Amino acid sequence: MDKKVFELIAAEKQRQSEGLELIPSENYVSREVLEAMGSELTNKYSEGYPNFEGLDGDDDEVLATTTAGHRYYGGQDNTNQIERLAIARARRLFHADHANVQPHSGAQANNAVYNAWLEPGDTVLGMNLGHGGHLTHGSPVTQSAKIYNFIAYGTNTETGDIDYDELERLAREHQPKIILVGYSAFMKVPDFERVAKVGKEIPGCLLMADMAHVAGLIAGGVHPNPLDYGFHVMTTTTHKTLRGPRGGLILSKGIVGNPLRRPEHTLENIPTLIDRSVFPGTQGGPLEHVIAAKAVSFYEALQPEFHDYAAKIVENAKALAAALKERGFKLIGDGTENHLILVNVVDSYGIDGKKFERALDKIGLTLNANSIPNDTRKPFEPSGVRLGTPAITTRGLGVDEMVQIAEWMKKAAEVCAGERDESELATMREEVRELALRFPLPSEK
Ligand SMILES: *Cc1c(COP(=O)(O)O)cnc(C)c1O
């Protein structure tokens, strides 16, 4: 047995259970999701797709339909049915006409959509990365930025909300082939209707929403769904608020065709253009063990309790934001409407985000240093920290614990600012451990 690796896995499990995860893009999966991921499905190659017929009914009806699909290797009876269940459940969860459950990650999902719809040199209008957009939305270090022409809209620094007037002006001026809504550090609910309206004015413009962060809130019914407002495509990760395995997912509206045949390049055919872009366009064999785990997490998200979970994430985030404000922390946008909080720590306590992140690490609170809109500091030592409530809400923490977390953060900031003694960090580490152990990981229950 490879003792070294398994000891490290055990140590990581202990780190997770004795600390509190405040990184807003992380979560804790169920035992069932873990088991599906660790199954023999990892042994199987299944390039291609299952048959897409009969996906409208419930799970039993999905399983009653013939399993022959568009696969390149034999032995696909079980993988076909697993992938069909994943697709059918994803469509139900997000009111989509089609779902591609094969992207290995959120970045892969975005690249597959670009590749499905764009020619080299085509223009994409997305959010300024310094204002909360994701790396895959045009960062010069990415492959897609070398191929396509990214134009950026931003947020209004005072309100923290999207500058919709600027977005509309840029869309009319540049006539983009994709308008992209979706962010990694944004605390407001986007006005999908307004963005869809300007997108429909532009010929051949694909409306794309990257809901990697808030997909679980959408699935739980506490955040609007862009596909209900005229968006053609929604990409997401499955491991953030959606609480599934690490991976990507692409949902779309339109006509579902045979992926072996190249369709005409129209917005109606976007489901098939995307299937062909994922495989063989940008990926090889799908990870059927991860697709099985995705199917399990979609099953969990379809249960009524998932709505309560999503609502509680937002309730906790609002409580945490209020408790932080009471303790002198300045928040971008002055609070939150979702699961995520961005704090300007330089303005609050005169310390940079990285120093604060390191101090919190020492007491068992994990979050990340993050740039704030129009940050004047370097990305590695930015002015802010980003935190959120999806993971701690999974563990069962509530509003009382949010106040306790804000209190620890205040004391840690005061240690960083030299107003308290360093030794207080060790005391707080014990307090965090004690609280964390009262709320076991879902996989330990
Ligand atoms: C996390 C995230 C991604 C990328 O997901 P990976 O699985 O890490 O590739 C893409 N877009 C947004 C908005 C994200 O927050």
PDB file of C-alpha atoms in Angstrom, residues 156-435:
ATOM      1  CA  ASN A 156     -19.938  50.743 -10.697  1.00  0.00           C
ATOM      2  CA  THR A 157     -17.509  51.132  -7.779  1.00  0.00           C
ATOM      3  CA  GLU A 158     -20.040  52.857  -5.547  1.00  0.00           C
ATOM      4  CA  THR A 159     -22.911  50.364  -5.834  1.00  0.00           C
ATOM      5  CA  GLY A 160     -20.834  47.264  -6.635  1.00  0.00           C
ATOM      6  CA  ASP A 161     -23.414  46.481  -9.342  1.00  0.00           C
ATOM      7  CA  ILE A 162     -22.831  45.956 -13.075  1.00  0.00           C
ATOM      8  CA  ASP A 163     -22.648  49.193 -15.050  1.00  0.00           C
ATOM      9  CA  TYR A 164     -25.513  48.190 -17.380  1.00  0.00           C
ATOM     10  CA  ASP A 165     -25.372  51.442 -19.366  1.00  0.00           C
ATOM     11  CA  GLU A 166     -21.746  50.726 -20.209  1.00  0.00           C
ATOM     12  CA  LEU A 167     -22.552  47.094 -21.051  1.00  0.00           C
ATOM     13  CA  GLU A 168     -25.284  48.211 -23.489  1.00  0.00           C
ATOM     14  CA  ARG A 169     -23.080  50.864 -25.054  1.00  0.00           C
ATOM     15  CA  LEU A 170     -20.191  48.406 -25.590  1.00  0.00           C
ATOM     16  CA  ALA A 171     -22.537  45.740 -26.974  1.00  0.00           C
ATOM     17  CA  ARG A 172     -23.981  48.136 -29.574  1.00  0.00           C
ATOM     18  CA  GLU A 173     -20.555  49.470 -30.469  1.00  0.00           C
ATOM     19  CA  HIS A 174     -18.679  46.135 -30.771  1.00  0.00           C
ATOM     20  CA  GLN A 175     -21.523  43.811 -31.922  1.00  0.00           C
ATOM     21  CA  PRO A 176     -20.064  40.821 -29.983  1.00  0.00           C
ATOM     22  CA  LYS A 177     -20.749  37.215 -30.999  1.00  0.00           C
ATOM     23  CA  ILE A 178     -21.087  36.334 -27.286  1.00  0.00           C
ATOM     24  CA  ILE A 179     -22.277  38.407 -24.345  1.00  0.00           C
ATOM     25  CA  LEU A 180     -21.093  36.750 -21.168  1.00  0.00           C
ATOM     26  CA  VAL A 181     -22.653  37.200 -17.730  1.00  0.00           C
ATOM     27  CA  GLY A 182     -21.226  35.382 -14.709  1.00  0.00           C
ATOM     28  CA  TYR A 183     -18.576  36.045 -12.102  1.00  0.00           C
ATOM     29  CA  SER A 184     -16.263  34.757  -9.411  1.00  0.00           C
ATOM     30  CA  ALA A 185     -16.468  37.768  -7.121  1.00  0.00           C
ATOM     31  CA  PHE A 186     -19.804  39.544  -7.455  1.00  0.00           C
ATOM     32  CA  MET A 187     -22.396  39.994  -4.716  1.00  0.00           C
ATOM     33  CA  LYS A 188     -25.448  41.149  -6.687  1.00  0.00           C
ATOM     34  CA  VAL A 189     -28.068  39.281  -8.709  1.00  0.00           C
ATOM     35  CA  PRO A 190     -27.518  40.071 -12.423  1.00  0.00           C
ATOM     36  CA  ASP A 191     -30.393  41.603 -14.398  1.00  0.00           C
ATOM     37  CA  PHE A 192     -30.569  38.821 -17.001  1.00  0.00           C
ATOM     38  CA  GLU A 193     -33.612  40.339 -18.673  1.00  0.00           C
ATOM     39  CA  ARG A 194     -31.834  43.606 -19.399  1.00  0.00           C
ATOM     40  CA  VAL A 195     -28.753  41.867 -20.796  1.00  0.00           C
ATOM     41  CA  ALA A 196     -30.878  39.504 -22.928  1.00  0.00           C
ATOM     42  CA  LYS A 197     -32.717  42.478 -24.391  1.00  0.00           C
ATOM     43  CA  VAL A 198     -29.568  44.109 -25.761  1.00  0.00           C
ATOM     44  CA  GLY A 199     -28.179  40.726 -26.863  1.00  0.00           C
ATOM     45  CA  LYS A 200     -31.268  40.028 -28.995  1.00  0.00           C
ATOM     46  CA  GLU A 201     -30.677  43.305 -30.869  1.00  0.00           C
ATOM     47  CA  ILE A 202     -27.338  41.990 -32.155  1.00  0.00           C
ATOM     48  CA  PRO A 203     -27.436  39.500 -35.068  1.00  0.00           C
ATOM     49  CA  GLY A 204     -25.917  36.116 -34.221  1.00  0.00           C
ATOM     50  CA  CYS A 205     -25.163  37.074 -30.621  1.00  0.00           C
ATOM     51  CA  LEU A 206     -25.076  34.121 -28.221  1.00  0.00           C
ATOM     52  CA  LEU A 207     -26.197  34.929 -24.681  1.00  0.00           C
ATOM     53  CA  MET A 208     -23.990  32.936 -22.334  1.00  0.00           C
ATOM     54  CA  ALA A 209     -24.210  32.808 -18.537  1.00  0.00           C
ATOM     55  CA  ASP A 210     -21.343  31.336 -16.522  1.00  0.00           C
ATOM     56  CA  MET A 211     -23.103  30.427 -13.291  1.00  0.00           C
ATOM     57  CA  ALA A 212     -20.174  28.493 -11.769  1.00  0.00           C
ATOM     58  CA  HIS A 213     -20.610  30.188  -8.402  1.00  0.00           C
ATOM     59  CA  VAL A 214     -24.386  30.401  -8.056  1.00  0.00           C
ATOM     60  CA  ALA A 215     -25.641  27.238  -9.815  1.00  0.00           C
ATOM     61  CA  GLY A 216     -26.666  25.732  -6.467  1.00  0.00           C
ATOM     62  CA  LEU A 217     -28.652  28.841  -5.614  1.00  0.00           C
ATOM     63  CA  ILE A 218     -30.410  28.579  -9.002  1.00  0.00           C
ATOM     64  CA  ALA A 219     -31.082  24.863  -8.487  1.00  0.00           C
ATOM     65  CA  GLY A 220     -32.465  25.651  -5.029  1.00  0.00           C
ATOM     66  CA  GLY A 221     -34.765  28.319  -6.477  1.00  0.00           C
ATOM     67  CA  VAL A 222     -33.286  31.299  -4.609  1.00  0.00           C
ATOM     68  CA  HIS A 223     -31.561  32.929  -7.603  1.00  0.00           C
ATOM     69  CA  PRO A 224     -33.029  33.611 -11.073  1.00  0.00           C
ATOM     70  CA  ASN A 225     -32.138  31.188 -13.864  1.00  0.00           C
ATOM     71  CA  PRO A 226     -30.676  32.880 -16.969  1.00  0.00           C
ATOM     72  CA  LEU A 227     -32.281  30.218 -19.215  1.00  0.00           C
ATOM     73  CA  ASP A 228     -35.685  31.539 -18.066  1.00  0.00           C
ATOM     74  CA  TYR A 229     -34.762  35.012 -19.375  1.00  0.00           C
ATOM     75  CA  GLY A 230     -33.777  34.263 -22.956  1.00  0.00           C
ATOM     76  CA  PHE A 231     -30.160  33.147 -22.455  1.00  0.00           C
ATOM     77  CA  HIS A 232     -29.122  30.427 -24.904  1.00  0.00           C
ATOM     78  CA  VAL A 233     -26.392  28.771 -22.842  1.00  0.00           C
ATOM     79  CA  MET A 234     -25.462  28.371 -19.198  1.00  0.00           C
ATOM     80  CA  THR A 235     -22.135  26.897 -18.126  1.00  0.00           C
ATOM     81  CA  THR A 236     -21.278  25.957 -14.566  1.00  0.00           C
ATOM     82  CA  THR A 237     -18.997  23.993 -12.336  1.00  0.00           C
ATOM     83  CA  THR A 238     -20.633  21.189 -10.397  1.00  0.00           C
ATOM     84  CA  HIS A 239     -18.489  21.510  -7.256  1.00  0.00           C
ATOM     85  CA  LYS A 240     -19.257  24.981  -5.899  1.00  0.00           C
ATOM     86  CA  THR A 241     -22.729  25.782  -4.517  1.00  0.00           C
ATOM     87  CA  LEU A 242     -24.122  22.827  -6.505  1.00  0.00           C
ATOM     88  CA  ARG A 243     -22.196  20.525  -4.128  1.00  0.00           C
ATOM     89  CA  GLY A 244     -21.227  17.799  -6.578  1.00  0.00           C
ATOM     90  CA  PRO A 245     -17.875  16.391  -7.735  1.00  0.00           C
ATOM     91  CA  ARG A 246     -15.261  18.698  -9.296  1.00  0.00           C
ATOM     92  CA  GLY A 247     -16.364  19.177 -12.891  1.00  0.00           C
ATOM     93  CA  GLY A 248     -18.192  21.218 -15.500  1.00  0.00           C
ATOM     94  CA  LEU A 249     -21.652  21.249 -17.060  1.00  0.00           C
ATOM     95  CA  ILE A 250     -23.178  23.019 -20.091  1.00  0.00           C
ATOM     96  CA  LEU A 251     -26.922  23.625 -20.317  1.00  0.00           C
ATOM     97  CA  SER A 252     -28.581  24.990 -23.411  1.00  0.00           C
ATOM     98  CA  LYS A 253     -31.842  25.876 -25.141  1.00  0.00           C
ATOM     99  CA  GLY A 254     -32.521  24.746 -28.719  1.00  0.00           C
ATOM    100  CA  ILE A 255     -32.878  21.695 -30.928  1.00  0.00           C
ATOM    101  CA  VAL A 256     -31.104  18.530 -29.767  1.00  0.00           C
ATOM    102  CA  GLY A 257     -29.633  16.692 -32.768  1.00  0.00           C
ATOM    103  CA  ASN A 258     -27.445  13.713 -33.544  1.00  0.00           C
ATOM    104  CA  PRO A 259     -23.930  14.663 -32.399  1.00  0.00           C
ATOM    105  CA  LEU A 260     -22.368  12.592 -35.178  1.00  0.00           C
ATOM    106  CA  ARG A 261     -23.793  14.938 -37.819  1.00  0.00           C
ATOM    107  CA  ARG A 262     -22.568  18.517 -38.223  1.00  0.00           C
ATOM    108  CA  PRO A 263     -25.542  20.897 -37.989  1.00  0.00           C
ATOM    109  CA  GLU A 264     -25.923  24.329 -39.557  1.00  0.00           C
ATOM    110  CA  HIS A 265     -24.297  27.116 -37.543  1.00  0.00           C
ATOM    111  CA  THR A 266     -27.465  28.632 -35.998  1.00  0.00           C
ATOM    112  CA  LEU A 267     -28.485  29.608 -32.466  1.00  0.00           C
ATOM    113  CA  GLU A 268     -31.189  26.896 -32.538  1.00  0.00           C
ATOM    114  CA  ASN A 269     -28.543  24.247 -33.137  1.00  0.00           C
ATOM    115  CA  ILE A 270     -26.358  25.342 -30.245  1.00  0.00           C
ATOM    116  CA  PRO A 271     -26.974  22.100 -28.234  1.00  0.00           C
ATOM    117  CA  THR A 272     -25.441  19.966 -30.991  1.00  0.00           C
ATOM    118  CA  LEU A 273     -22.698  22.489 -31.799  1.00  0.00           C
ATOM    119  CA  ILE A 274     -21.725  22.280 -28.120  1.00  0.00           C
ATOM    120  CA  ASP A 275     -21.771  18.464 -28.019  1.00  0.00           C
ATOM    121  CA  ARG A 276     -19.418  18.345 -30.991  1.00  0.00           C
ATOM    122  CA  SER A 277     -17.223  21.005 -29.463  1.00  0.00           C
ATOM    123  CA  VAL A 278     -16.834  19.120 -26.147  1.00  0.00           C
ATOM    124  CA  PHE A 279     -16.100  15.836 -27.922  1.00  0.00           C
ATOM    125  CA  PRO A 280     -14.160  15.595 -30.181  1.00  0.00           C
ATOM    126  CA  GLY A 281     -13.565  19.362 -30.296  1.00  0.00           C
ATOM    127  CA  THR A 282     -11.829  20.006 -26.999  1.00  0.00           C
ATOM    128  CA  GLN A 283     -11.795  16.789 -24.923  1.00  0.00           C
ATOM    129  CA  GLY A 284     -11.222  13.066 -25.242  1.00  0.00           C
ATOM    130  CA  GLY A 285     -12.923  10.419 -23.147  1.00  0.00           C
ATOM    131  CA  PRO A 286     -15.460  11.547 -20.537  1.00  0.00           C
ATOM    132  CA  LEU A 287     -14.909  10.761 -16.831  1.00  0.00           C
ATOM    133  CA  GLU A 288     -17.863   8.441 -16.266  1.00  0.00           C
ATOM    134  CA  HIS A 289     -17.087   8.056 -12.546  1.00  0.00           C
ATOM    135  CA  VAL A 290     -17.371  11.832 -12.214  1.00  0.00           C
ATOM    136  CA  ILE A 291     -20.502  11.877 -14.392  1.00  0.00           C
ATOM    137  CA  ALA A 292     -22.039   9.295 -12.030  1.00  0.00           C
ATOM    138  CA  ALA A 293     -21.162  11.553  -9.096  1.00  0.00           C
ATOM    139  CA  LYS A 294     -22.689  14.504 -10.968  1.00  0.00           C
ATOM    140  CA  ALA A 295     -25.881  12.458 -11.422  1.00  0.00           C
ATOM    141  CA  VAL A 296     -25.954  11.748  -7.669  1.00  0.00           C
ATOM    142  CA  SER A 297     -25.481  15.420  -6.819  1.00  0.00           C
ATOM    143  CA  PHE A 298     -28.257  16.422  -9.263  1.00  0.00           C
ATOM    144  CA  TYR A 299     -30.520  13.877  -7.555  1.00  0.00           C
ATOM    145  CA  GLU A 300     -29.690  15.520  -4.220  1.00  0.00           C
ATOM    146  CA  ALA A 301     -30.291  19.009  -5.644  1.00  0.00           C
ATOM    147  CA  LEU A 302     -33.730  17.926  -6.926  1.00  0.00           C
ATOM    148  CA  GLN A 303     -34.890  17.064  -3.383  1.00  0.00           C
ATOM    149  CA  PRO A 304     -36.972  19.678  -1.515  1.00  0.00           C
ATOM    150  CA  GLU A 305     -34.288  19.932   1.221  1.00  0.00           C
ATOM    151  CA  PHE A 306     -31.924  21.459  -1.305  1.00  0.00           C
ATOM    152  CA  HIS A 307     -34.143  24.526  -1.492  1.00  0.00           C
ATOM    153  CA  ASP A 308     -33.762  24.935   2.286  1.00  0.00           C
ATOM    154  CA  TYR A 309     -30.005  24.554   1.921  1.00  0.00           C
ATOM    155  CA  ALA A 310     -29.809  27.246  -0.783  1.00  0.00           C
ATOM    156  CA  ALA A 311     -31.981  29.639   1.222  1.00  0.00           C
ATOM    157  CA  LYS A 312     -29.840  29.062   4.305  1.00  0.00           C
ATOM    158  CA  ILE A 313     -26.619  29.826   2.366  1.00  0.00           C
ATOM    159  CA  VAL A 314     -27.992  33.289   1.534  1.00  0.00           C
ATOM    160  CA  GLU A 315     -29.380  33.836   5.041  1.00  0.00           C
ATOM    161  CA  ASN A 316     -25.999  32.965   6.555  1.00  0.00           C
ATOM    162  CA  ALA A 317     -24.134  35.186   4.081  1.00  0.00           C
ATOM    163  CA  LYS A 318     -26.357  38.143   4.937  1.00  0.00           C
ATOM    164  CA  ALA A 319     -25.894  37.505   8.672  1.00  0.00           C
ATOM    165  CA  LEU A 320     -22.125  37.201   8.270  1.00  0.00           C
ATOM    166  CA  ALA A 321     -22.002  40.410   6.184  1.00  0.00           C
ATOM    167  CA  ALA A 322     -23.995  42.301   8.821  1.00  0.00           C
ATOM    168  CA  ALA A 323     -21.805  40.986  11.664  1.00  0.00           C
ATOM    169  CA  LEU A 324     -18.641  41.965   9.780  1.00  0.00           C
ATOM    170  CA  LYS A 325     -19.973  45.480   9.113  1.00  0.00           C
ATOM    171  CA  GLU A 326     -20.783  45.906  12.813  1.00  0.00           C
ATOM    172  CA  ARG A 327     -17.132  45.114  13.496  1.00  0.00           C
ATOM    173  CA  GLY A 328     -15.715  47.778  11.209  1.00  0.00           C
ATOM    174  CA  PHE A 329     -15.213  45.757   8.016  1.00  0.00           C
ATOM    175  CA  LYS A 330     -15.923  47.626   4.752  1.00  0.00           C
ATOM    176  CA  LEU A 331     -17.705  45.401   2.223  1.00  0.00           C
ATOM    177  CA  ILE A 332     -17.756  45.915  -1.547  1.00  0.00           C
ATOM    178  CA  GLY A 333     -21.362  46.669  -2.499  1.00  0.00           C
ATOM    179  CA  ASP A 334     -22.041  47.151   1.229  1.00  0.00           C
ATOM    180  CA  GLY A 335     -23.261  43.561   1.717  1.00  0.00           C
ATOM    181  CA  THR A 336     -24.432  40.603  -0.329  1.00  0.00           C
ATOM    182  CA  GLU A 337     -27.424  39.220  -2.221  1.00  0.00           C
ATOM    183  CA  ASN A 338     -25.927  35.757  -2.671  1.00  0.00           C
ATOM    184  CA  HIS A 339     -23.386  33.465  -0.964  1.00  0.00           C
ATOM    185  CA  LEU A 340     -20.321  35.660  -1.345  1.00  0.00           C
ATOM    186  CA  ILE A 341     -18.717  38.594   0.490  1.00  0.00           C
ATOM    187  CA  LEU A 342     -15.812  40.764  -0.655  1.00  0.00           C
ATOM    188  CA  VAL A 343     -14.083  42.743   2.118  1.00  0.00           C
ATOM    189  CA  ASN A 344     -11.804  45.732   1.610  1.00  0.00           C
ATOM    190  CA  VAL A 345      -9.384  44.952   4.467  1.00  0.00           C
ATOM    191  CA  VAL A 346      -6.976  47.802   3.693  1.00  0.00           C
ATOM    192  CA  ASP A 347      -9.768  50.318   4.226  1.00  0.00           C
ATOM    193  CA  SER A 348     -11.067  48.432   7.264  1.00  0.00           C
ATOM    194  CA  TYR A 349      -7.914  47.666   9.279  1.00  0.00           C
ATOM    195  CA  GLY A 350      -4.991  48.996   7.235  1.00  0.00           C
ATOM    196  CA  ILE A 351      -3.723  45.473   6.407  1.00  0.00           C
ATOM    197  CA  ASP A 352      -3.462  43.738   3.018  1.00  0.00           C
ATOM    198  CA  GLY A 353      -5.538  40.725   2.004  1.00  0.00           C
ATOM    199  CA  LYS A 354      -2.635  38.250   1.919  1.00  0.00           C
ATOM    200  CA  LYS A 355      -1.502  39.071   5.456  1.00  0.00           C
ATOM    201  CA  PHE A 356      -5.078  38.651   6.684  1.00  0.00           C
ATOM    202  CA  GLU A 357      -5.525  35.370   4.756  1.00  0.00           C
ATOM    203  CA  ARG A 358      -2.358  33.966   6.423  1.00  0.00           C
ATOM    204  CA  ALA A 359      -3.441  34.996   9.925  1.00  0.00           C
ATOM    205  CA  LEU A 360      -6.864  33.388   9.431  1.00  0.00           C
ATOM    206  CA  ASP A 361      -5.197  30.215   8.134  1.00  0.00           C
ATOM    207  CA  LYS A 362      -3.409  29.981  11.472  1.00  0.00           C
ATOM    208  CA  ILE A 363      -6.701  29.912  13.368  1.00  0.00           C
ATOM    209  CA  GLY A 364      -8.384  27.416  11.000  1.00  0.00           C
ATOM    210  CA  LEU A 365     -10.538  29.812   8.974  1.00  0.00           C
ATOM    211  CA  THR A 366      -9.764  29.315   5.267  1.00  0.00           C
ATOM    212  CA  LEU A 367     -10.521  32.055   2.751  1.00  0.00           C
ATOM    213  CA  ASN A 368      -8.634  33.794  -0.056  1.00  0.00           C
ATOM    214  CA  ALA A 369      -7.022  37.163  -0.640  1.00  0.00           C
ATOM    215  CA  ASN A 370      -8.759  38.831  -3.567  1.00  0.00           C
ATOM    216  CA  SER A 371      -8.514  42.007  -5.624  1.00  0.00           C
ATOM    217  CA  ILE A 372     -11.271  44.566  -5.195  1.00  0.00           C
ATOM    218  CA  PRO A 373     -12.634  46.610  -8.128  1.00  0.00           C
ATOM    219  CA  ASN A 374      -9.975  49.100  -9.331  1.00  0.00           C
ATOM    220  CA  ASP A 375      -7.466  47.677  -6.851  1.00  0.00           C
ATOM    221  CA  THR A 376      -4.255  49.683  -6.700  1.00  0.00           C
ATOM    222  CA  ARG A 377      -2.318  46.829  -5.075  1.00  0.00           C
ATOM    223  CA  LYS A 378      -0.654  43.844  -6.810  1.00  0.00           C
ATOM    224  CA  PRO A 379      -2.831  40.717  -7.386  1.00  0.00           C
ATOM    225  CA  PHE A 380      -0.649  38.661  -5.027  1.00  0.00           C
ATOM    226  CA  GLU A 381      -1.048  41.126  -2.145  1.00  0.00           C
ATOM    227  CA  PRO A 382      -4.436  42.604  -2.974  1.00  0.00           C
ATOM    228  CA  SER A 383      -6.611  44.910  -0.859  1.00  0.00           C
ATOM    229  CA  GLY A 384      -9.356  42.427  -0.144  1.00  0.00           C
ATOM    230  CA  VAL A 385     -10.428  38.985   0.956  1.00  0.00           C
ATOM    231  CA  ARG A 386     -13.281  36.956  -0.501  1.00  0.00           C
ATOM    232  CA  LEU A 387     -15.361  34.608   1.614  1.00  0.00           C
ATOM    233  CA  GLY A 388     -18.677  32.796   1.500  1.00  0.00           C
ATOM    234  CA  THR A 389     -21.085  30.442   3.218  1.00  0.00           C
ATOM    235  CA  PRO A 390     -21.811  27.391   0.954  1.00  0.00           C
ATOM    236  CA  ALA A 391     -19.456  24.996   2.772  1.00  0.00           C
ATOM    237  CA  ILE A 392     -20.156  26.010   6.367  1.00  0.00           C
ATOM    238  CA  THR A 393     -23.893  25.941   5.652  1.00  0.00           C
ATOM    239  CA  THR A 394     -23.519  22.339   4.457  1.00  0.00           C
ATOM    240  CA  ARG A 395     -21.977  21.507   7.827  1.00  0.00           C
ATOM    241  CA  GLY A 396     -24.998  22.983   9.577  1.00  0.00           C
ATOM    242  CA  LEU A 397     -23.644  26.272  10.929  1.00  0.00           C
ATOM    243  CA  GLY A 398     -26.281  28.970  11.403  1.00  0.00           C
ATOM    244  CA  VAL A 399     -26.658  32.653  12.172  1.00  0.00           C
ATOM    245  CA  ASP A 400     -25.163  32.415  15.714  1.00  0.00           C
ATOM    246  CA  GLU A 401     -21.995  30.857  14.347  1.00  0.00           C
ATOM    247  CA  MET A 402     -21.766  33.599  11.678  1.00  0.00           C
ATOM    248  CA  VAL A 403     -21.494  36.182  14.464  1.00  0.00           C
ATOM    249  CA  GLN A 404     -18.778  34.086  16.119  1.00  0.00           C
ATOM    250  CA  ILE A 405     -16.821  33.883  12.834  1.00  0.00           C
ATOM    251  CA  ALA A 406     -17.044  37.664  12.377  1.00  0.00           C
ATOM    252  CA  GLU A 407     -15.744  38.129  15.932  1.00  0.00           C
ATOM    253  CA  TRP A 408     -12.730  35.843  15.250  1.00  0.00           C
ATOM    254  CA  MET A 409     -12.049  37.753  12.032  1.00  0.00           C
ATOM    255  CA  LYS A 410     -12.102  41.070  13.870  1.00  0.00           C
ATOM    256  CA  LYS A 411      -9.647  39.820  16.515  1.00  0.00           C
ATOM    257  CA  ALA A 412      -7.357  38.331  13.852  1.00  0.00           C
ATOM    258  CA  ALA A 413      -7.399  41.646  11.948  1.00  0.00           C
ATOM    259  CA  GLU A 414      -6.446  43.414  15.169  1.00  0.00           C
ATOM    260  CA  VAL A 415      -3.537  40.990  15.649  1.00  0.00           C
ATOM    261  CA  CYS A 416      -2.374  41.780  12.079  1.00  0.00           C
ATOM    262  CA  ALA A 417      -2.695  45.496  12.759  1.00  0.00           C
ATOM    263  CA  GLY A 418      -0.523  45.120  15.892  1.00  0.00           C
ATOM    264  CA  GLU A 419      -3.362  45.952  18.275  1.00  0.00           C
ATOM    265  CA  ARG A 420      -3.422  42.512  19.906  1.00  0.00           C
ATOM    266  CA  ASP A 421      -0.784  39.978  20.840  1.00  0.00           C
ATOM    267  CA  GLU A 422       0.119  37.173  18.369  1.00  0.00           C
ATOM    268  CA  SER A 423      -0.492  34.589  21.085  1.00  0.00           C
ATOM    269  CA  GLU A 424      -4.228  35.197  20.762  1.00  0.00           C
ATOM    270  CA  LEU A 425      -4.110  33.336  17.425  1.00  0.00           C
ATOM    271  CA  ALA A 426      -3.304  30.063  19.215  1.00  0.00           C
ATOM    272  CA  THR A 427      -6.245  30.535  21.588  1.00  0.00           C
ATOM    273  CA  MET A 428      -8.547  31.219  18.663  1.00  0.00           C
ATOM    274  CA  ARG A 429      -7.229  28.113  16.840  1.00  0.00           C
ATOM    275  CA  GLU A 430      -8.518  25.984  19.722  1.00  0.00           C
ATOM    276  CA  GLU A 431     -11.887  27.779  19.735  1.00  0.00           C
ATOM    277  CA  VAL A 432     -12.324  27.242  15.962  1.00  0.00           C
ATOM    278  CA  ARG A 433     -11.376  23.556  16.284  1.00  0.00           C
ATOM    279  CA  GLU A 434     -13.879  23.036  19.088  1.00  0.00           C
ATOM    280  CA  LEU A 435     -16.711  24.622  17.106  1.00  0.00           C
TER     281      LEU A 435
END
